[in-house]
Amino acid sequence: MHVVASLGADEDLIAIDRVFLHERTGSVALRSLAASGRRVADPGRVFAVTDHIVDTLPGRTGTRVPGGSAFLEATREETRKAGIRLFDVEDPDQGIVHVISPELAIVLPGATLVCPDSHSCSQGAFGALAWGIGSTEAEHAMATGTLRVTRPKTMRVRFTGRPGPGVTAKDMALALIAAHGAGGGKGHAIEFAGEAVSALDLEGRLTLCNMAAEFGAMTAFIAPDETVFAYLKGRRYAPTGPGWEKALAAWRALVTDPGAVFDREIVIDAGTITPMVSWGVSPQQSAPITTCVPAAPGPESAVERALDYMGLVPGQPLIGTPIDAAFIGSCTNSRIADLRRVAAIVQGRHVAPGIAAIIVPGSSAVRRAAEAEGLDRIFTEAGFDWRMSGCSLCFYAGGDGFAPGARVISSTNRNFEGRQGPGVRTHIASPETVAASALAGAIADPRDWAPRADTGARELAAGAEAR
């Protein structure tokens, strides 16, 4: 049990098992904590990483963001003073926080994990209670090992059936958000369940829980199963020896009781979902890739404003919309399974002329694994720019960015105005859709770009599924 004390009808003080910091907010929290005369109660439960503003070009030494070096140096200084483990730029375990935490088994089933980042809910894929907090809350969690939490409402989202060819966890998430709105999960803790969810690999589950932030949820989770346990066994911070067997017995009990009642339930037939792509400036403004841009219901509507920004017109087919760039990366879709499926599509093919195509692995471990399998050669031969790990072009912080007015298809989680640079028009989609679009030079259906048998890509794809 994590409840330390009940604070009323809907509030509890709960124990926090892990705190993760990144360089944009971590040093601020640590300095503020020190200034208050307090210290980190248990440095062994706190981890920090440089990921949000680090340079991802080969040979990097720091950041390209104006003023970013101050954040990096402050993070190094404060974590050193506090005795906190920092995964810095040159560390072999460096990467995006929500990627390296699972890789190292810092997140575990049943654990509570917080981070000053809205996509911390990704890690609920392991049956953990993980959510984003502010810097002040991070201070409190580090100083006391606890946080005051308002009990969220409960929601279960069940994906029944099996998705069709070319449909990924990203498409499942976009279909949910498009149908129920970007605020559909507001104030809720969501359990993702159903046959289609159980069939997902860990990477797909992380993608699904990641996008709960775009659904407005406080957090999301999936009941841990044998897929989770097999993934965690033997990793750096996982229990060992008798501790592993004891943990396993506890983790297997982390399932929803039969007949449990939720405040809200949503059921979606995964077999009805097709590859999705956003057309507007919110993830809820997404549609099946085979459809057309919707009509605005009236003047000055949100749809009309979105279409004006995106440079689209009602009735325009989504497929065939020309793009300027393609980006594969972020905490949503930058893991090794994502990259294997991308490689299966692009092997033996080439990015369309004039398209800037970039792949940024989610961690240094993902980069090493991809290079060991030869995926990097497939990418570079196809015309992709292969980079170091980090958040990179998921968001614009004044360093790397696309040209104003550029149309980008991206495997990231947000398509807000200016998200990837001032005036940049972003379409979010699965890595497979991004890869197919890079090859076509326009938004493309990944089902039309199946792996080519004459290049061995089908075997690559089959191997990825087997793994």
Coordinates of C-alpha atoms in Angstrom, one line a residue:
M1 CA 0.0 0.0 0.0
H2 CA 1.2 3.5 -0.8
V3 CA -1.3 5.5 1.2
V4 CA 0.5 7.2 4.1
A5 CA -2.5 9.1 5.3
S6 CA -6.0 10.0 4.2
L7 CA -6.5 13.8 3.9
G8 CA -10.2 13.8 3.3
A9 CA -12.9 12.4 1.1
D10 CA -10.9 12.6 -2.1
E11 CA -7.3 13.3 -1.1
D12 CA -4.5 11.1 0.1
L13 CA -0.8 11.5 1.1
I14 CA 0.9 8.7 -0.9
A15 CA 4.5 7.3 -0.9
I16 CA 6.6 8.0 -4.0
D17 CA 8.9 5.3 -5.1
R18 CA 10.8 7.1 -7.9
V19 CA 11.4 10.7 -8.9
F20 CA 12.8 11.4 -12.3
L21 CA 14.2 14.8 -13.3
H22 CA 15.3 16.3 -16.6
E23 CA 17.5 19.2 -17.3
R24 CA 14.8 21.8 -18.1
T25 CA 13.2 21.6 -14.7
G26 CA 15.3 19.3 -12.5
S27 CA 18.0 21.9 -11.6
V28 CA 15.3 24.4 -10.8
A29 CA 13.7 22.0 -8.3
L30 CA 17.0 21.0 -6.8
R31 CA 18.2 24.6 -6.3
S32 CA 14.9 25.6 -4.8
L33 CA 15.0 22.6 -2.4
A34 CA 18.5 23.5 -1.3
A35 CA 17.6 27.2 -0.9
S36 CA 14.8 26.2 1.5
G37 CA 17.3 24.4 3.7
R38 CA 16.0 20.9 2.8
R39 CA 17.8 18.0 1.2
V40 CA 16.9 15.0 -0.9
A41 CA 15.7 12.4 1.6
D42 CA 16.8 9.3 -0.4
P43 CA 19.0 10.1 -3.4
G44 CA 18.9 6.4 -4.4
R45 CA 15.2 6.9 -5.4
V46 CA 15.9 10.0 -7.6
F47 CA 17.3 10.0 -11.1
A48 CA 18.1 12.7 -13.6
V49 CA 18.7 12.8 -17.3
T50 CA 19.7 15.3 -20.0
D51 CA 17.3 14.8 -22.9
H52 CA 15.0 17.7 -23.7
I53 CA 17.5 20.2 -25.0
V54 CA 20.5 18.1 -25.9
D55 CA 22.1 18.3 -29.3
T56 CA 21.3 15.1 -31.3
L57 CA 23.8 15.6 -34.1
P58 CA 26.7 13.1 -34.2
G59 CA 29.7 14.4 -32.2
R60 CA 27.6 16.4 -29.9
T61 CA 29.0 17.9 -26.7
G62 CA 26.0 19.7 -25.3
T63 CA 23.1 21.7 -26.7
R64 CA 22.3 24.0 -29.6
V65 CA 19.5 25.7 -27.7
P66 CA 20.3 29.4 -26.9
G67 CA 21.0 29.5 -23.1
G68 CA 20.7 25.7 -22.9
S69 CA 24.2 25.2 -21.6
A70 CA 23.3 26.9 -18.3
F71 CA 20.5 24.3 -17.8
L72 CA 23.0 21.4 -18.5
E73 CA 25.6 22.8 -16.1
A74 CA 23.1 23.5 -13.4
T75 CA 21.8 20.0 -13.6
R76 CA 25.3 18.5 -13.4
E77 CA 26.1 20.7 -10.4
E78 CA 22.9 20.1 -8.5
T79 CA 22.7 16.4 -9.0
R80 CA 26.4 16.1 -8.0
K81 CA 25.7 18.0 -4.7
A82 CA 22.6 15.9 -4.0
G83 CA 24.2 12.6 -4.8
I84 CA 21.7 11.8 -7.6
R85 CA 22.4 9.5 -10.5
L86 CA 22.6 11.6 -13.7
F87 CA 22.4 10.1 -17.2
D88 CA 24.3 12.8 -19.0
V89 CA 25.0 13.4 -22.6
E90 CA 28.0 11.0 -22.9
D91 CA 26.6 8.4 -20.6
P92 CA 25.9 5.1 -22.4
D93 CA 22.5 4.9 -20.8
Q94 CA 21.5 8.4 -21.7
G95 CA 18.2 8.9 -23.5
I96 CA 14.7 10.3 -23.2
V97 CA 13.5 9.8 -19.6
H98 CA 10.4 7.7 -20.6
V99 CA 12.6 5.5 -22.7
I100 CA 15.5 4.8 -20.4
S101 CA 13.4 4.3 -17.3
P102 CA 11.8 1.1 -18.7
E103 CA 15.1 0.0 -20.3
L104 CA 16.8 0.1 -16.9
A105 CA 13.7 -1.2 -14.9
I106 CA 13.6 2.0 -12.9
V107 CA 9.9 1.8 -13.4
L108 CA 8.3 -1.4 -12.0
P109 CA 4.8 -2.8 -11.7
G110 CA 2.9 -1.3 -8.7
A111 CA 5.5 1.5 -8.2
T112 CA 4.7 5.2 -8.0
L113 CA 6.8 7.3 -10.3
V114 CA 6.7 11.1 -10.9
C115 CA 8.5 13.4 -13.2
P116 CA 8.1 17.1 -14.2
D117 CA 6.9 16.0 -17.6
S118 CA 3.4 15.5 -18.9
H119 CA 4.2 12.2 -20.7
S120 CA 5.3 10.4 -17.5
C121 CA 2.1 8.5 -17.9
S122 CA 3.9 6.5 -20.6
Q123 CA 5.3 4.3 -17.9
G124 CA 1.9 3.1 -16.8
A125 CA 2.5 0.5 -19.5
F126 CA 4.2 -1.5 -16.8
G127 CA 1.4 -1.4 -14.4
A128 CA 2.9 1.5 -12.5
L129 CA 1.2 4.6 -11.2
A130 CA 3.2 7.3 -13.1
W131 CA 2.2 10.9 -13.8
G132 CA 3.6 14.3 -14.5
I133 CA 4.1 16.9 -11.8
G134 CA 5.4 20.5 -11.4
S135 CA 8.8 21.5 -10.0
T136 CA 7.3 22.4 -6.6
E137 CA 5.8 19.0 -6.3
A138 CA 9.1 17.5 -7.3
E139 CA 10.7 19.3 -4.4
H140 CA 8.2 17.9 -2.0
A141 CA 8.5 14.4 -3.3
M142 CA 12.3 14.5 -3.0
A143 CA 12.3 16.0 0.5
T144 CA 9.6 13.8 2.0
G145 CA 9.1 10.8 -0.2
T146 CA 5.4 11.6 -0.4
L147 CA 2.9 13.7 -2.4
R148 CA -0.6 14.9 -1.8
V149 CA -2.8 13.5 -4.5
T150 CA -6.4 14.2 -5.4
R151 CA -8.0 10.8 -6.2
P152 CA -8.8 10.8 -9.9
K153 CA -12.0 9.4 -11.4
T154 CA -11.6 6.0 -13.1
M155 CA -12.0 5.1 -16.7
R156 CA -11.5 1.9 -18.6
V157 CA -10.9 2.0 -22.4
R158 CA -11.2 -1.4 -23.9
F159 CA -10.0 -2.1 -27.4
T160 CA -11.7 -5.3 -28.5
G161 CA -10.8 -7.5 -31.5
R162 CA -7.6 -7.2 -33.4
P163 CA -6.3 -4.3 -35.5
G164 CA -5.9 -4.7 -39.2
P165 CA -2.7 -4.5 -41.3
G166 CA -0.8 -1.3 -40.9
V167 CA -2.6 -0.3 -37.7
T168 CA -0.5 0.5 -34.7
A169 CA -0.8 1.6 -31.1
K170 CA -0.4 5.2 -32.3
D171 CA -3.4 4.8 -34.6
M172 CA -5.4 3.3 -31.7
A173 CA -4.6 6.3 -29.5
L174 CA -5.4 8.8 -32.3
A175 CA -8.7 7.1 -33.0
L176 CA -9.7 7.3 -29.3
I177 CA -8.8 11.0 -29.1
A178 CA -10.5 11.9 -32.4
A179 CA -13.7 10.2 -31.3
H180 CA -13.8 11.5 -27.7
G181 CA -11.8 14.7 -27.7
A182 CA -8.6 16.0 -26.3
G183 CA -10.3 16.5 -23.0
G184 CA -12.1 13.2 -22.9
G185 CA -9.9 11.7 -20.2
K186 CA -9.7 14.9 -18.1
G187 CA -9.5 14.1 -14.3
H188 CA -9.4 10.3 -14.9
A189 CA -6.9 7.5 -14.4
I190 CA -7.3 5.3 -17.4
E191 CA -6.9 1.5 -17.6
F192 CA -6.3 0.4 -21.2
A193 CA -7.6 -3.2 -21.6
G194 CA -9.0 -5.6 -24.1
E195 CA -7.6 -8.1 -26.6
A196 CA -6.0 -5.6 -28.8
V197 CA -4.1 -4.1 -25.9
S198 CA -2.9 -7.4 -24.5
A199 CA -1.6 -8.3 -28.0
L200 CA 0.6 -5.2 -28.1
D201 CA 4.4 -5.5 -27.4
L202 CA 5.8 -3.3 -24.6
E203 CA 6.8 -0.6 -27.1
G204 CA 3.2 -0.4 -28.3
R205 CA 1.8 -0.2 -24.8
L206 CA 4.2 2.6 -24.0
T207 CA 2.9 4.5 -27.0
L208 CA -0.7 4.0 -26.0
C209 CA -0.1 5.2 -22.4
N210 CA 2.0 8.0 -23.6
M211 CA -0.9 9.5 -25.7
A212 CA -3.1 9.5 -22.6
A213 CA -1.6 12.9 -21.9
E214 CA -3.2 14.1 -25.2
F215 CA -6.5 12.6 -24.0
G216 CA -6.3 14.9 -20.9
A217 CA -5.9 12.0 -18.5
M218 CA -4.1 12.3 -15.1
T219 CA -2.4 9.0 -15.9
A220 CA -2.9 5.7 -17.7
F221 CA -1.9 2.1 -17.0
I222 CA -2.1 -1.5 -18.3
A223 CA -2.3 -4.5 -16.0
P224 CA 1.2 -6.1 -16.0
D225 CA 1.4 -9.6 -17.5
E226 CA 4.0 -12.1 -18.6
T227 CA 5.1 -9.8 -21.4
V228 CA 6.1 -7.2 -18.8
F229 CA 7.7 -9.6 -16.5
A230 CA 9.9 -11.1 -19.3
Y231 CA 10.9 -7.6 -20.4
L232 CA 12.0 -6.5 -16.9
K233 CA 13.9 -9.7 -15.8
G234 CA 17.6 -9.1 -15.5
R235 CA 17.5 -5.3 -16.1
R236 CA 19.6 -3.0 -14.1
Y237 CA 17.3 -1.9 -11.3
A238 CA 15.0 -5.0 -11.3
P239 CA 14.8 -7.2 -8.2
T240 CA 17.1 -10.2 -8.3
G241 CA 17.3 -13.6 -6.6
P242 CA 14.6 -14.3 -4.0
G243 CA 13.5 -10.6 -4.3
W244 CA 12.5 -11.3 -8.0
E245 CA 10.2 -14.2 -7.1
K246 CA 8.6 -12.2 -4.2
A247 CA 8.1 -9.2 -6.6
L248 CA 6.7 -11.4 -9.3
A249 CA 4.1 -12.9 -6.9
A250 CA 3.0 -9.3 -5.9
W251 CA 2.9 -8.1 -9.5
R252 CA 0.7 -10.9 -10.7
A253 CA -1.9 -9.7 -8.3
L254 CA -2.1 -6.3 -9.9
V255 CA -5.2 -7.0 -11.9
T256 CA -8.6 -5.4 -11.9
D257 CA -11.2 -7.2 -9.8
P258 CA -13.9 -9.0 -11.8
G259 CA -17.0 -6.8 -11.9
A260 CA -15.1 -3.7 -11.0
V261 CA -17.1 -0.5 -11.7
F262 CA -15.5 2.4 -13.4
D263 CA -16.8 6.0 -13.5
R264 CA -16.7 5.8 -17.3
E265 CA -16.1 3.0 -19.9
I266 CA -15.3 3.3 -23.5
V267 CA -15.2 0.4 -25.9
I268 CA -13.6 0.6 -29.4
D269 CA -13.5 -2.2 -31.9
A270 CA -9.8 -2.2 -33.0
G271 CA -10.8 -3.9 -36.2
T272 CA -12.6 -0.8 -37.3
I273 CA -9.4 1.4 -37.0
T274 CA -7.4 2.3 -40.0
P275 CA -4.1 4.2 -40.1
M276 CA -4.7 7.7 -38.7
V277 CA -3.1 11.2 -39.4
S278 CA -3.8 14.6 -37.9
W279 CA -5.0 17.4 -40.1
G280 CA -5.3 20.2 -37.5
V281 CA -3.6 21.7 -34.5
S282 CA -4.7 19.3 -31.8
P283 CA -4.5 15.5 -31.7
Q284 CA -8.3 15.3 -31.6
Q285 CA -8.2 16.8 -35.1
S286 CA -7.2 13.5 -36.6
A287 CA -8.9 11.2 -39.1
P288 CA -8.4 8.0 -41.0
I289 CA -5.7 8.6 -43.6
T290 CA -8.0 7.5 -46.5
T291 CA -10.5 10.3 -45.7
C292 CA -10.6 14.0 -46.6
V293 CA -10.1 17.2 -44.6
P294 CA -13.4 18.0 -42.9
A295 CA -15.4 21.1 -43.5
A296 CA -15.6 23.9 -40.9
P297 CA -19.1 24.0 -39.3
G298 CA -19.1 27.8 -39.4
P299 CA -17.0 31.0 -39.7
E300 CA -14.3 31.5 -37.1
S301 CA -14.7 28.0 -35.8
A302 CA -11.8 26.1 -34.3
V303 CA -11.8 23.9 -37.4
E304 CA -11.6 26.9 -39.7
R305 CA -8.7 28.4 -37.7
A306 CA -6.9 25.1 -37.7
L307 CA -7.3 24.7 -41.5
D308 CA -6.1 28.3 -42.0
Y309 CA -2.9 27.6 -40.0
M310 CA -2.3 24.2 -41.7
G311 CA -2.9 25.6 -45.2
L312 CA -5.6 23.0 -46.0
V313 CA -9.1 23.2 -47.5
P314 CA -12.2 21.2 -46.7
G315 CA -12.7 18.2 -48.9
Q316 CA -9.0 17.9 -49.7
P317 CA -7.8 14.2 -49.6
L318 CA -5.3 13.7 -46.8
I319 CA -3.4 11.2 -48.9
G320 CA -1.2 13.0 -51.4
T321 CA -0.8 16.2 -49.4
P322 CA 2.8 17.3 -50.1
I323 CA 5.3 17.4 -47.2
D324 CA 8.6 19.1 -46.7
A325 CA 10.0 16.9 -44.0
A326 CA 9.5 13.7 -42.0
F327 CA 10.6 13.1 -38.4
I328 CA 10.7 9.9 -36.5
G329 CA 11.5 10.1 -32.8
S330 CA 10.2 11.3 -29.4
C331 CA 9.1 9.4 -26.2
T332 CA 6.1 8.3 -28.2
N333 CA 7.7 6.3 -31.0
S334 CA 11.5 6.0 -30.9
R335 CA 12.1 2.5 -29.5
I336 CA 13.8 -0.4 -31.3
A337 CA 10.5 -2.1 -32.3
D338 CA 9.4 1.2 -34.0
L339 CA 12.7 1.5 -35.8
R340 CA 12.6 -2.1 -37.0
R341 CA 9.2 -1.6 -38.6
V342 CA 10.4 1.6 -40.2
A343 CA 13.4 -0.2 -41.6
A344 CA 11.2 -2.9 -43.1
I345 CA 9.4 -0.2 -45.1
V346 CA 12.3 1.9 -46.3
Q347 CA 14.8 -0.9 -47.0
G348 CA 15.7 -0.8 -50.7
R349 CA 13.8 2.4 -51.3
H350 CA 14.8 6.1 -51.0
V351 CA 13.3 9.3 -49.5
A352 CA 11.6 11.5 -52.2
P353 CA 13.7 14.3 -53.6
G354 CA 13.7 17.5 -51.5
I355 CA 12.4 15.8 -48.3
A356 CA 14.3 16.3 -45.1
A357 CA 14.0 12.9 -43.3
I358 CA 15.3 12.5 -39.8
I359 CA 15.4 9.6 -37.3
V360 CA 16.3 10.2 -33.7
P361 CA 16.5 7.1 -31.5
G362 CA 14.9 7.4 -28.0
S363 CA 18.0 6.3 -26.1
S364 CA 21.7 5.5 -26.6
A365 CA 20.8 1.8 -26.0
V366 CA 18.2 1.9 -28.8
R367 CA 20.8 3.5 -31.1
R368 CA 23.4 0.8 -30.3
A369 CA 20.8 -2.0 -30.8
A370 CA 19.8 -0.4 -34.2
E371 CA 23.4 -0.2 -35.3
A372 CA 24.1 -3.8 -34.2
E373 CA 21.2 -4.9 -36.4
G374 CA 22.3 -2.7 -39.4
L375 CA 19.2 -0.6 -39.2
D376 CA 21.3 2.6 -39.4
R377 CA 22.7 1.6 -42.7
I378 CA 19.2 0.9 -44.0
F379 CA 18.1 4.4 -42.9
T380 CA 21.1 6.3 -44.3
E381 CA 21.0 4.4 -47.6
A382 CA 17.4 5.4 -47.9
G383 CA 18.3 9.1 -47.3
F384 CA 17.4 9.5 -43.7
D385 CA 19.6 11.5 -41.3
W386 CA 20.5 9.2 -38.4
R387 CA 21.1 11.0 -35.1
M388 CA 22.0 10.6 -31.4
S389 CA 19.3 10.1 -28.8
G390 CA 17.2 12.9 -27.3
C391 CA 13.8 14.7 -27.5
S392 CA 15.1 16.6 -30.5
L393 CA 12.5 17.9 -32.9
C394 CA 9.6 16.8 -30.9
F395 CA 9.3 20.4 -29.8
Y396 CA 10.9 23.7 -30.6
A397 CA 13.1 25.3 -27.9
G398 CA 15.2 27.6 -30.1
G399 CA 17.7 25.1 -31.3
D400 CA 16.8 22.7 -34.1
G401 CA 13.6 23.4 -36.0
F402 CA 12.0 23.3 -39.4
A403 CA 11.5 26.4 -41.6
P404 CA 8.5 28.5 -41.0
G405 CA 5.6 27.2 -43.1
A406 CA 7.2 23.8 -43.6
R407 CA 4.8 20.8 -43.6
V408 CA 6.1 18.0 -41.5
I409 CA 4.8 14.5 -40.8
S410 CA 6.0 13.4 -37.4
S411 CA 5.8 10.4 -35.1
T412 CA 5.6 12.7 -32.1
N413 CA 2.6 13.3 -29.8
R414 CA 1.6 16.9 -30.4
N415 CA 0.7 18.9 -33.4
F416 CA 0.1 22.3 -31.7
E417 CA 0.8 25.5 -33.6
G418 CA 4.6 26.1 -33.6
R419 CA 5.3 22.9 -31.8
Q420 CA 8.2 22.1 -34.2
G421 CA 9.1 25.6 -35.0
P422 CA 7.4 29.0 -35.7
G423 CA 4.8 28.5 -38.4
V424 CA 5.6 24.8 -38.9
R425 CA 2.6 22.7 -39.8
T426 CA 2.8 19.3 -38.1
H427 CA 0.8 16.1 -39.0
I428 CA 1.2 13.4 -36.4
A429 CA 1.0 9.7 -37.3
S430 CA 2.6 6.3 -36.7
P431 CA 6.3 5.8 -37.6
E432 CA 5.2 3.5 -40.5
T433 CA 3.0 6.3 -41.9
V434 CA 5.9 8.8 -41.5
A435 CA 8.3 6.5 -43.3
A436 CA 5.9 5.8 -46.2
S437 CA 5.2 9.5 -46.5
A438 CA 8.9 10.3 -46.6
L439 CA 9.3 7.9 -49.5
A440 CA 6.3 9.3 -51.3
G441 CA 7.0 13.0 -50.7
A442 CA 3.4 13.4 -49.5
I443 CA 1.1 11.9 -46.9
A444 CA 0.9 8.2 -47.7
D445 CA -0.9 5.1 -46.5
P446 CA 1.7 2.7 -45.0
R447 CA -0.4 -0.2 -46.3
D448 CA 0.6 0.9 -49.8
W449 CA 4.3 0.6 -48.9
A450 CA 4.5 -2.9 -47.6
P451 CA 8.0 -4.3 -47.2
R452 CA 9.6 -5.4 -50.5
A453 CA 10.3 -9.1 -50.7
D454 CA 13.3 -8.6 -53.0
T455 CA 15.3 -6.7 -50.4
G456 CA 14.9 -9.0 -47.4
A457 CA 12.7 -6.4 -45.7
R458 CA 9.9 -8.9 -45.2
E459 CA 12.3 -11.0 -43.2
L460 CA 13.3 -8.0 -41.2
A461 CA 9.6 -7.2 -40.4
A462 CA 9.0 -10.8 -39.5
G463 CA 12.0 -10.8 -37.2
A464 CA 10.8 -7.7 -35.5
E465 CA 7.5 -9.3 -34.8
A466 CA 9.2 -12.4 -33.5
R467 CA 11.3 -10.3 -31.1

